[in-house]
PDB file of C-alpha atoms in Angstrom:
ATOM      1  CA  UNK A   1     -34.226 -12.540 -18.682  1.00  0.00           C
ATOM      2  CA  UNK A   2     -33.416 -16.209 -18.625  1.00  0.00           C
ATOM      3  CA  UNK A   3     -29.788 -16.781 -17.944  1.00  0.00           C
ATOM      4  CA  UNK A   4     -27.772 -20.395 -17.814  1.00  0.00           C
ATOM      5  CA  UNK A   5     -24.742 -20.272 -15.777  1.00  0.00           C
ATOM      6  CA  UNK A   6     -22.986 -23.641 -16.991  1.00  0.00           C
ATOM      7  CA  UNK A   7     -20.428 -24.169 -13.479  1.00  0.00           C
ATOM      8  CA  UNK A   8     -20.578 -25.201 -10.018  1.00  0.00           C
ATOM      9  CA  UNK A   9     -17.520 -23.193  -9.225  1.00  0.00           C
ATOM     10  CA  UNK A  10     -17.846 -20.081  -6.564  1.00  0.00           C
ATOM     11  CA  UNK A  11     -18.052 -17.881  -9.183  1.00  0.00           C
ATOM     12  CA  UNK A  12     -20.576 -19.368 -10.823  1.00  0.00           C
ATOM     13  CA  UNK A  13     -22.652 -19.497  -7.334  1.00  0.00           C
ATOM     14  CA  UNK A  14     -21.436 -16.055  -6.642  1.00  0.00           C
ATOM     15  CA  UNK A  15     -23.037 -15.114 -10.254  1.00  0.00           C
ATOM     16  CA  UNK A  16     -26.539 -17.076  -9.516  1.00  0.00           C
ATOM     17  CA  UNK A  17     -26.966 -14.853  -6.859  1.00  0.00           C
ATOM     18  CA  UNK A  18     -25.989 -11.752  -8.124  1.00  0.00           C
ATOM     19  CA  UNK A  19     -28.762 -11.499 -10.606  1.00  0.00           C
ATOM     20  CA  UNK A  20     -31.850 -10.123  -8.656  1.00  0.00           C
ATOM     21  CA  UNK A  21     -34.634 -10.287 -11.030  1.00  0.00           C
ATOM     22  CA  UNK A  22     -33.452 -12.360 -13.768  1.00  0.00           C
ATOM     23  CA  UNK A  23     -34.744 -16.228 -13.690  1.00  0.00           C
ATOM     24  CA  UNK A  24     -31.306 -18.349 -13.315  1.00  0.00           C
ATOM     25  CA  UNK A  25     -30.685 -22.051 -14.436  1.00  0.00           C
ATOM     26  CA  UNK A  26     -27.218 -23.069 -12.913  1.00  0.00           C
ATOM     27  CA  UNK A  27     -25.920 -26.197 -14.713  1.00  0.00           C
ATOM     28  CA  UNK A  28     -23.422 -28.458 -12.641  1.00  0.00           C
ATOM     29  CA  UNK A  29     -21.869 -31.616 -14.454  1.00  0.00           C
ATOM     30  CA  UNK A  30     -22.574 -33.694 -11.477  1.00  0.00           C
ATOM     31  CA  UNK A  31     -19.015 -34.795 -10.753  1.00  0.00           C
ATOM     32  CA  UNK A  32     -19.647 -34.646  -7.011  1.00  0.00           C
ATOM     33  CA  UNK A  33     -22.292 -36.664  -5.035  1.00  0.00           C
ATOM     34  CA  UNK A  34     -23.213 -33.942  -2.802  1.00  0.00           C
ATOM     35  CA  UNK A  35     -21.859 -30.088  -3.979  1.00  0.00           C
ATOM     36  CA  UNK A  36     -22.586 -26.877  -2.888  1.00  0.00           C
ATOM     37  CA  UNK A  37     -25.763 -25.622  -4.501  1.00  0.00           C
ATOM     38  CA  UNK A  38     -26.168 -22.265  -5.902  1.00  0.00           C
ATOM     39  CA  UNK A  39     -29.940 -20.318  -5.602  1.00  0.00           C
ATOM     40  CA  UNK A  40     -32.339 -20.957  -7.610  1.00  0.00           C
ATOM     41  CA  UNK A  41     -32.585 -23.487 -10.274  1.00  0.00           C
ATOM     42  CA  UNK A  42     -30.309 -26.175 -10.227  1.00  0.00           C
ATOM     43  CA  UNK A  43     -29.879 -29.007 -13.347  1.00  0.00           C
ATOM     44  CA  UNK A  44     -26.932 -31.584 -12.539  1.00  0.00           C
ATOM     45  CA  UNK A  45     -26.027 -33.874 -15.208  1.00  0.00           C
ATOM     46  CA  UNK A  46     -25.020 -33.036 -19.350  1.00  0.00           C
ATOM     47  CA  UNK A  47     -26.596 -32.357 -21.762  1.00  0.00           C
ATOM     48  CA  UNK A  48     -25.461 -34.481 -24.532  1.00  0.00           C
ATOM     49  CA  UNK A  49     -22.792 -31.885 -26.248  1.00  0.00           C
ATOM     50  CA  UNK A  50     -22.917 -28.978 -27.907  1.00  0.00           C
ATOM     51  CA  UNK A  51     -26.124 -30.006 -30.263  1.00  0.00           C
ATOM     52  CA  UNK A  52     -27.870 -30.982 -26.675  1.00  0.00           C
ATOM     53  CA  UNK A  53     -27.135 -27.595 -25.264  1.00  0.00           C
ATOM     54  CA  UNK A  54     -28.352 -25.994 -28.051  1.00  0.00           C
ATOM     55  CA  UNK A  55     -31.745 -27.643 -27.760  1.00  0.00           C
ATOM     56  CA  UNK A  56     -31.967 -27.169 -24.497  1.00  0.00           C
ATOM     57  CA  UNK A  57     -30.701 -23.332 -25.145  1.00  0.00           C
ATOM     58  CA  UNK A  58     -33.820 -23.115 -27.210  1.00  0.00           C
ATOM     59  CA  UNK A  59     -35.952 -25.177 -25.329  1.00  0.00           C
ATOM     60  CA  UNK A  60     -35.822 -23.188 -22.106  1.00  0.00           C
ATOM     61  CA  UNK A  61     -35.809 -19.773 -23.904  1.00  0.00           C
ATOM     62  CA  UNK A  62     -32.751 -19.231 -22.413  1.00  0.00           C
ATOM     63  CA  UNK A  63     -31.346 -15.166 -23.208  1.00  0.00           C
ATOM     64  CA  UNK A  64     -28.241 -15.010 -21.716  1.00  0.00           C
ATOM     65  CA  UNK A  65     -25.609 -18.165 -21.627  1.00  0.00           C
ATOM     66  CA  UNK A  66     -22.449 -17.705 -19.184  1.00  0.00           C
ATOM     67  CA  UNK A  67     -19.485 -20.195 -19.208  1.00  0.00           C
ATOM     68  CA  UNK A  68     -18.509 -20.285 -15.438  1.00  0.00           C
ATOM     69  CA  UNK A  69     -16.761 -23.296 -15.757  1.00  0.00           C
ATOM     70  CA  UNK A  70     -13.153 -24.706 -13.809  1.00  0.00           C
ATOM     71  CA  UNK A  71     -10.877 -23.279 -16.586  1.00  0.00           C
ATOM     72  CA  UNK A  72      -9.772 -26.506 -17.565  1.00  0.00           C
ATOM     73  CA  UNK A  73     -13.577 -28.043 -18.251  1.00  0.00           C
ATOM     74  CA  UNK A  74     -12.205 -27.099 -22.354  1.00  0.00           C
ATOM     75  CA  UNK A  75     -14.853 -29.657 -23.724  1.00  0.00           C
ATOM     76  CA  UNK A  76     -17.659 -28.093 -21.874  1.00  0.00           C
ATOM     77  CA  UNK A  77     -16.367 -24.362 -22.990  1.00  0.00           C
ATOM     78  CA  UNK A  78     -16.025 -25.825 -26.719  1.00  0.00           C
ATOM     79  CA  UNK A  79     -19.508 -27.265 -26.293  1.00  0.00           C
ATOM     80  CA  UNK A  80     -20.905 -23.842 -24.745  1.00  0.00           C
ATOM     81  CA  UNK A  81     -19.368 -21.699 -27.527  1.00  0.00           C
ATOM     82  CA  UNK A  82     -21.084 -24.434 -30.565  1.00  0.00           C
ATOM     83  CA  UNK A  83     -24.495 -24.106 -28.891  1.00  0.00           C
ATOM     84  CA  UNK A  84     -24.552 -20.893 -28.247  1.00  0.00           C
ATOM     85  CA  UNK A  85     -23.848 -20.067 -31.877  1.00  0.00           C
ATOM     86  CA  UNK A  86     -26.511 -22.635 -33.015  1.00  0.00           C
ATOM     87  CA  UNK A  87     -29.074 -21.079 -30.986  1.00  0.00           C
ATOM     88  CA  UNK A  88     -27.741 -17.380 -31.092  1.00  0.00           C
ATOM     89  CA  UNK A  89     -27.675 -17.166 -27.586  1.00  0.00           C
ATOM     90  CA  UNK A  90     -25.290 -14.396 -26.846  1.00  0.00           C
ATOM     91  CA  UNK A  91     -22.081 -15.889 -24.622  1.00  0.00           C
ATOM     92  CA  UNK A  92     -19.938 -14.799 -21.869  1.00  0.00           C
ATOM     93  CA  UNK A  93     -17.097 -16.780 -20.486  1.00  0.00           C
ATOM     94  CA  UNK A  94     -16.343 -16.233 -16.755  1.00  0.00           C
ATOM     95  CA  UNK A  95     -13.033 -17.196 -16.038  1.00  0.00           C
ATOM     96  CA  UNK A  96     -10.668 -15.813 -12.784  1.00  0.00           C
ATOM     97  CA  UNK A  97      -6.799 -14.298 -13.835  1.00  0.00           C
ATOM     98  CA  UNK A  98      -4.384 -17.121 -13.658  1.00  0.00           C
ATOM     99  CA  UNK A  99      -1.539 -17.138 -10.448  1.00  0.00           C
ATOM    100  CA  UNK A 100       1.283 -15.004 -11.128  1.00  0.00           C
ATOM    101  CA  UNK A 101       4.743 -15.701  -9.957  1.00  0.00           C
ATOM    102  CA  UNK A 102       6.189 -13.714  -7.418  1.00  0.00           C
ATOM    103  CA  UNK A 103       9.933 -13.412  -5.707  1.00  0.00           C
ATOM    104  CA  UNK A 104      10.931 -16.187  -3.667  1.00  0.00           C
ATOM    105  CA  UNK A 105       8.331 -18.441  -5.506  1.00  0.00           C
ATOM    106  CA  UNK A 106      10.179 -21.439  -7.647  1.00  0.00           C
ATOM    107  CA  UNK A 107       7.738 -22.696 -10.455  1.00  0.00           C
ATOM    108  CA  UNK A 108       7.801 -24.935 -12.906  1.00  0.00           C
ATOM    109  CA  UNK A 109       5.225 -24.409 -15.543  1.00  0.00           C
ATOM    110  CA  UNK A 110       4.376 -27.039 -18.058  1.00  0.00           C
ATOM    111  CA  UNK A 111       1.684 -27.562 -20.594  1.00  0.00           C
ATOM    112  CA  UNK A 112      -0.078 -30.794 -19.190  1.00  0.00           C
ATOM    113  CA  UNK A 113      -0.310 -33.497 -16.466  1.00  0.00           C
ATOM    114  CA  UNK A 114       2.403 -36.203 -18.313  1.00  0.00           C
ATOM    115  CA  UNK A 115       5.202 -33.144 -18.221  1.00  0.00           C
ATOM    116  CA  UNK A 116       4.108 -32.791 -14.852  1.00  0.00           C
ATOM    117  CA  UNK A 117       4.422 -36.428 -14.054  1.00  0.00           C
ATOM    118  CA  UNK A 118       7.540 -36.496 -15.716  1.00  0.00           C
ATOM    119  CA  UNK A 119       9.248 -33.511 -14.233  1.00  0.00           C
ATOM    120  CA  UNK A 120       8.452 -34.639 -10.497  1.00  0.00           C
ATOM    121  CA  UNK A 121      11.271 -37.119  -9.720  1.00  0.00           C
ATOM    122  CA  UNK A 122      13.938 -34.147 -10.205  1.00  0.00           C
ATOM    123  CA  UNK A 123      12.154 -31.883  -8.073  1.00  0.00           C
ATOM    124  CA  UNK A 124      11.286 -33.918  -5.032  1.00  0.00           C
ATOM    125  CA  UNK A 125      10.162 -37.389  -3.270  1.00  0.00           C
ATOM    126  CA  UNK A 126       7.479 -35.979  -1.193  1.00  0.00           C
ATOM    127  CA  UNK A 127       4.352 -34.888  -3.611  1.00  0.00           C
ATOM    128  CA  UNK A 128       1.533 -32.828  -2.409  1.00  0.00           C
ATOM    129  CA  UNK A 129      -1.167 -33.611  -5.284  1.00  0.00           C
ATOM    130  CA  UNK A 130      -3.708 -30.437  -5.802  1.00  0.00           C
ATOM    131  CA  UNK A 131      -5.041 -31.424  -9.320  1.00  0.00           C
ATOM    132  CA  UNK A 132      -8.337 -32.839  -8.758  1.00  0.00           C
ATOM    133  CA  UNK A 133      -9.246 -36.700  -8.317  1.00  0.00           C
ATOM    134  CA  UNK A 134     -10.005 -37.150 -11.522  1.00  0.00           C
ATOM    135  CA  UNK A 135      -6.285 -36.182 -12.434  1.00  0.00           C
ATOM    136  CA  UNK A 136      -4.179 -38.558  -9.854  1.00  0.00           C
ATOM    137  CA  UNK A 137      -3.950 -41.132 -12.587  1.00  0.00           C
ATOM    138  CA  UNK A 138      -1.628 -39.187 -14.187  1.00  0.00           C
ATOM    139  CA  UNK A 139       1.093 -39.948 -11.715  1.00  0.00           C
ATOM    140  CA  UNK A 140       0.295 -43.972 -11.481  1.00  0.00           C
ATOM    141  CA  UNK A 141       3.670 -44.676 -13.261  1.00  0.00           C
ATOM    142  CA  UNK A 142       5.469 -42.167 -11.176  1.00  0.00           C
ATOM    143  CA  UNK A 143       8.269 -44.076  -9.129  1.00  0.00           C
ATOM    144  CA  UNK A 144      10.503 -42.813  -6.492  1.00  0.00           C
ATOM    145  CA  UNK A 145       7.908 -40.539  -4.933  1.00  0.00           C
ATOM    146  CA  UNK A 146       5.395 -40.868  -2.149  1.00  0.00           C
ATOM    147  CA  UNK A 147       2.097 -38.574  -2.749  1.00  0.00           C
ATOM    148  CA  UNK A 148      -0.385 -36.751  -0.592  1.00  0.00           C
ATOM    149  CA  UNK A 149      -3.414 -36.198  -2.828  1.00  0.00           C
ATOM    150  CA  UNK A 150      -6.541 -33.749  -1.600  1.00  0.00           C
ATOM    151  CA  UNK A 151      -9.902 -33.925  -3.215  1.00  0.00           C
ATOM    152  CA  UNK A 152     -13.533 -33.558  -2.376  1.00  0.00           C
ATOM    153  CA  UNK A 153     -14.384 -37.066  -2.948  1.00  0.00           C
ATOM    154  CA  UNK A 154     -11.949 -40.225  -2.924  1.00  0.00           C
ATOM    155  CA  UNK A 155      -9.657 -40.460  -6.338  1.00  0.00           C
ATOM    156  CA  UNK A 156     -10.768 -43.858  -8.555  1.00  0.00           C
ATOM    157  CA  UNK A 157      -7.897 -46.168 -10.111  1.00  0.00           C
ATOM    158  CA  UNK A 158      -5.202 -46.047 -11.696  1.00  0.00           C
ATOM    159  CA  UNK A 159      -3.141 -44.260  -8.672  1.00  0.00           C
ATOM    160  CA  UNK A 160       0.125 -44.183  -7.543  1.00  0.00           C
ATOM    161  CA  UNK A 161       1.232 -47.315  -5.137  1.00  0.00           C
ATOM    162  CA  UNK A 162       2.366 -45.033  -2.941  1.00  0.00           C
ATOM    163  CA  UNK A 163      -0.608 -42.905  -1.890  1.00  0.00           C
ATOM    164  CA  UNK A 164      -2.428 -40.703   0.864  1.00  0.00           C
ATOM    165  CA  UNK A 165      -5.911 -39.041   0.298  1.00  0.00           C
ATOM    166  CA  UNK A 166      -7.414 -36.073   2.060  1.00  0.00           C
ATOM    167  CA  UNK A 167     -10.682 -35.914   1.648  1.00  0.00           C
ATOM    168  CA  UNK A 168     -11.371 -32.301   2.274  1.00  0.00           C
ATOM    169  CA  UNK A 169     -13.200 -29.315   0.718  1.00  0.00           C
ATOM    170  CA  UNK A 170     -11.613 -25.466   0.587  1.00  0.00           C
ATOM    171  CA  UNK A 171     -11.343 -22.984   0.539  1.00  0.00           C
ATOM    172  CA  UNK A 172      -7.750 -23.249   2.680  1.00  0.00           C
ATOM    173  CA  UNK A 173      -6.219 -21.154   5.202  1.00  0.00           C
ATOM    174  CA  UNK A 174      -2.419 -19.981   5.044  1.00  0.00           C
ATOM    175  CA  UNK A 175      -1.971 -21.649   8.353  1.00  0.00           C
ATOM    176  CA  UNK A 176      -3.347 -24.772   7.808  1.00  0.00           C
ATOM    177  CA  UNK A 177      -1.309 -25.188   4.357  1.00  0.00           C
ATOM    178  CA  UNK A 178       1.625 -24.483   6.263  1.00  0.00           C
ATOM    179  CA  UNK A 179       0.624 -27.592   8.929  1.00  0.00           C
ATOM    180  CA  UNK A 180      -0.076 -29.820   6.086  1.00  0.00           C
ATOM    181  CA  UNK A 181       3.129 -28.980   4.198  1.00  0.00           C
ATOM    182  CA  UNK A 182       5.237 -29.099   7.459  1.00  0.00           C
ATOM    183  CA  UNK A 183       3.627 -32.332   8.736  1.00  0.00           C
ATOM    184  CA  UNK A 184       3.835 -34.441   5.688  1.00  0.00           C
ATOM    185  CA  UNK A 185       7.459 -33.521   5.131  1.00  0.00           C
ATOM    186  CA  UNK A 186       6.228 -32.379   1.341  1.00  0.00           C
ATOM    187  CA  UNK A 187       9.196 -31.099  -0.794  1.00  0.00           C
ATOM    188  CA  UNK A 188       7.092 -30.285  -4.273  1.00  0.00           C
ATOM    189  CA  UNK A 189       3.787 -29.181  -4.680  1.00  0.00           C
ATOM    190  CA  UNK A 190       2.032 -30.005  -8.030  1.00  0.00           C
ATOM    191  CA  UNK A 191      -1.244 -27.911  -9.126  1.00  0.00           C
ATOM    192  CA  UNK A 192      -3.840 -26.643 -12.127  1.00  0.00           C
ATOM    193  CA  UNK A 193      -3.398 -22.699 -12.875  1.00  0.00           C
ATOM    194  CA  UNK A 194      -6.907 -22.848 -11.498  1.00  0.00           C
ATOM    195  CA  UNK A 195      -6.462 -18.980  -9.996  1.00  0.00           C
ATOM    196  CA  UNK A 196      -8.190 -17.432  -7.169  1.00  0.00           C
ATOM    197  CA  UNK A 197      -7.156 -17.743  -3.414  1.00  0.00           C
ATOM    198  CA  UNK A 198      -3.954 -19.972  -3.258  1.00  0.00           C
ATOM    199  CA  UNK A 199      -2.690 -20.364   0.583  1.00  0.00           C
ATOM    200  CA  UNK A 200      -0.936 -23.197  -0.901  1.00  0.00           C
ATOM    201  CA  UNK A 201       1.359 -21.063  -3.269  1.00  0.00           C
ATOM    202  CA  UNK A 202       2.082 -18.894  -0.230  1.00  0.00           C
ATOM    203  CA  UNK A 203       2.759 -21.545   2.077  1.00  0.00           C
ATOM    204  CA  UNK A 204       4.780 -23.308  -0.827  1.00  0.00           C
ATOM    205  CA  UNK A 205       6.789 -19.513  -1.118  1.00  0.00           C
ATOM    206  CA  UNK A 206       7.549 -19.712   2.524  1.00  0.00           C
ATOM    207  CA  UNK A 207       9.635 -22.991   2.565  1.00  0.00           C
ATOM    208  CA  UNK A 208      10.869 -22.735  -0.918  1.00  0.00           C
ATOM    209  CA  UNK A 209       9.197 -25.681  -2.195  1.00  0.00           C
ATOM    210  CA  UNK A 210       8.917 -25.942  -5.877  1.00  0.00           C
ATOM    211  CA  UNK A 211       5.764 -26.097  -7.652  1.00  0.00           C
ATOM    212  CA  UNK A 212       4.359 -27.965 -10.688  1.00  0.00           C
ATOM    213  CA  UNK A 213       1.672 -25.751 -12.400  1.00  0.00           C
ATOM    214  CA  UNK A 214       0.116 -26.882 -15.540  1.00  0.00           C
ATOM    215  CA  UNK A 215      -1.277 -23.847 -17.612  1.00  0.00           C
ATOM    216  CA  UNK A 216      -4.543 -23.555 -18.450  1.00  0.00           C
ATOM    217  CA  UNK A 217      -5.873 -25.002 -22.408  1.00  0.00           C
ATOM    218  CA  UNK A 218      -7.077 -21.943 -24.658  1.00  0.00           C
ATOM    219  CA  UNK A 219     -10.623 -20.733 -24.020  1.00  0.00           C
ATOM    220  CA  UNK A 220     -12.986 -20.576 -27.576  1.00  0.00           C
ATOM    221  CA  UNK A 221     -13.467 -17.363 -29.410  1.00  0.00           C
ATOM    222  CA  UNK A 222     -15.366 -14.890 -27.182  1.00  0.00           C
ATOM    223  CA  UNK A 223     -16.521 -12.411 -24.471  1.00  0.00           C
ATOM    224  CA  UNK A 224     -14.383 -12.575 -21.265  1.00  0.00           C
ATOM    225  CA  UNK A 225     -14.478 -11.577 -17.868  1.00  0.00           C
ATOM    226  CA  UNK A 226     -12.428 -11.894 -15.108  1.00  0.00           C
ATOM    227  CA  UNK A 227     -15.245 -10.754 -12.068  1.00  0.00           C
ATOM    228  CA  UNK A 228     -18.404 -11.691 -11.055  1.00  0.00           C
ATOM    229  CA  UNK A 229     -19.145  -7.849 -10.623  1.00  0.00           C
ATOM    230  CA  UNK A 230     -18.330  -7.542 -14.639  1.00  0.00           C
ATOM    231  CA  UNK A 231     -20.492 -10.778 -15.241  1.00  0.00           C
ATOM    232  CA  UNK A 232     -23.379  -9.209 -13.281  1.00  0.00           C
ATOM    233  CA  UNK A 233     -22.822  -6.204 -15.580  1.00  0.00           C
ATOM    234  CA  UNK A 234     -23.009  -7.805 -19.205  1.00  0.00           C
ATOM    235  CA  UNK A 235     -25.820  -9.305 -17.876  1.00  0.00           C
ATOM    236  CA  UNK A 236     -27.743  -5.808 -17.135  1.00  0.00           C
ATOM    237  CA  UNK A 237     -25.987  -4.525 -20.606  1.00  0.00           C
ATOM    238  CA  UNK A 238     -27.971  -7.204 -22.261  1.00  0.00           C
ATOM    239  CA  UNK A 239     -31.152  -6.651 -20.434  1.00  0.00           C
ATOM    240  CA  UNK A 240     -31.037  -3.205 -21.103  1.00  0.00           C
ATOM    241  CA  UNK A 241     -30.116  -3.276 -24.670  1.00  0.00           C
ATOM    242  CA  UNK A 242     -33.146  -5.972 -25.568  1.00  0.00           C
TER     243      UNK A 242
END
């Protein structure tokens, strides 16, 4: 079978290579000038919304269609579930649980980034930034605080005036998130309920720093999965079933 695996998240790489025997097309959006490739075929760049997926859905002869997108990519989801229903391309969405709270952890969820923003200067002055660089600006008109921001590539403006970027590419050890706390002096921690391994929520847990976590938007109408193992499986239902 043909399978597109929209994502360049590990679990979409993880996926590519779990399907021995299947011909896989991984789709990344081409966000970052040089990321980690999955096997096989590789297309970087859009595809002109959900009516361009669809064509391409058809195109390609494409069977199977999985959505292993960063849980907050919602337009690219949205467009996934339109084009796979114009091309009746069956869909699966591949998303990781969301972080649970635990004792000793103090969180502060909130719907989006301007809460977020908003929320900061009562929790602390020294912000450690996890959201992504395309999410700094969000925190521009933040005053009061100083920020540490980590990202794969260097953040664009708008961005706070008071500012330090990591440049830096996980996944994280518990050790070395408790050297970066420590050494920056960081007294709030502000992230995406992105899910999977989190040494930063455990290091945060450890000095009782507070954490900003913005919740995840609703995924469209359809079939989930939390595992790569259960992705690799609805793919072999599907073969089997044809």
């Amino acid at each position: 079978m043909i399978v597109l695996i929209l994502g360049g998240t590990a679990d979409a790489r993880a996926l590519a290579g779990a399907l021995p025997g299947h011909t896989v097309i991984s789709s990344l959006a081409g966000r970052t000038s040089s990321p980690l490739l999955p096997p096989g075929e590789v297309r970087i760049g859009g595809f002109g919304g959900a009516d361009g997926l669809a064509g391409f859905l058809t195109g390609r002869g494409v069977d199977l269609l999985v959505d292993a997108t960063h849980p907050f990519a919602a337009t690219i989801s949205a467009n996934a579930s339109r084009a796979a229903a114009l091309a009746g391309v069956p869909l699966l969405h591949l998303r990781r649980p969301g972080w649970v709270e635990e004792a000793g952890d103090a969180w502060h969820r909130v719907p989006n980034l301007g809460e977020a923003s908003a929320l900061l200067p009562r929790l602390g002055r020294r912000v450690f930034l996890t959201t992504g660089r395309q999410e700094i600006a969000a925190f521009a008109g933040v005053e009061g605080c100083w920020f540490l921001a980590r990202s794969v590539e260097p953040p664009a403006p708008p961005m706070p005036a008071d500012l330090e970027v990591i440049l830096d590419r996980g996944p994280f050890t518990l050790e070395g998130e408790r050297q970066l706390l420590a050494g920056h002096r960081i007294d709030v921690l502000v992230s995406k309920d992105s899910g999977g391994p989190a040494a930063k929520l455990a290091a945060a847990r450890e000095r009782g720093i507070p954490v900003v976590l913005v919740d995840r938007p609703p995924l469209p109408a359809g079939e989930i999965v939390a595992t790569v193992r259960e992705a690799a499986a609805w793919v072999t239902r599907k073969r089997d079933s044809a």
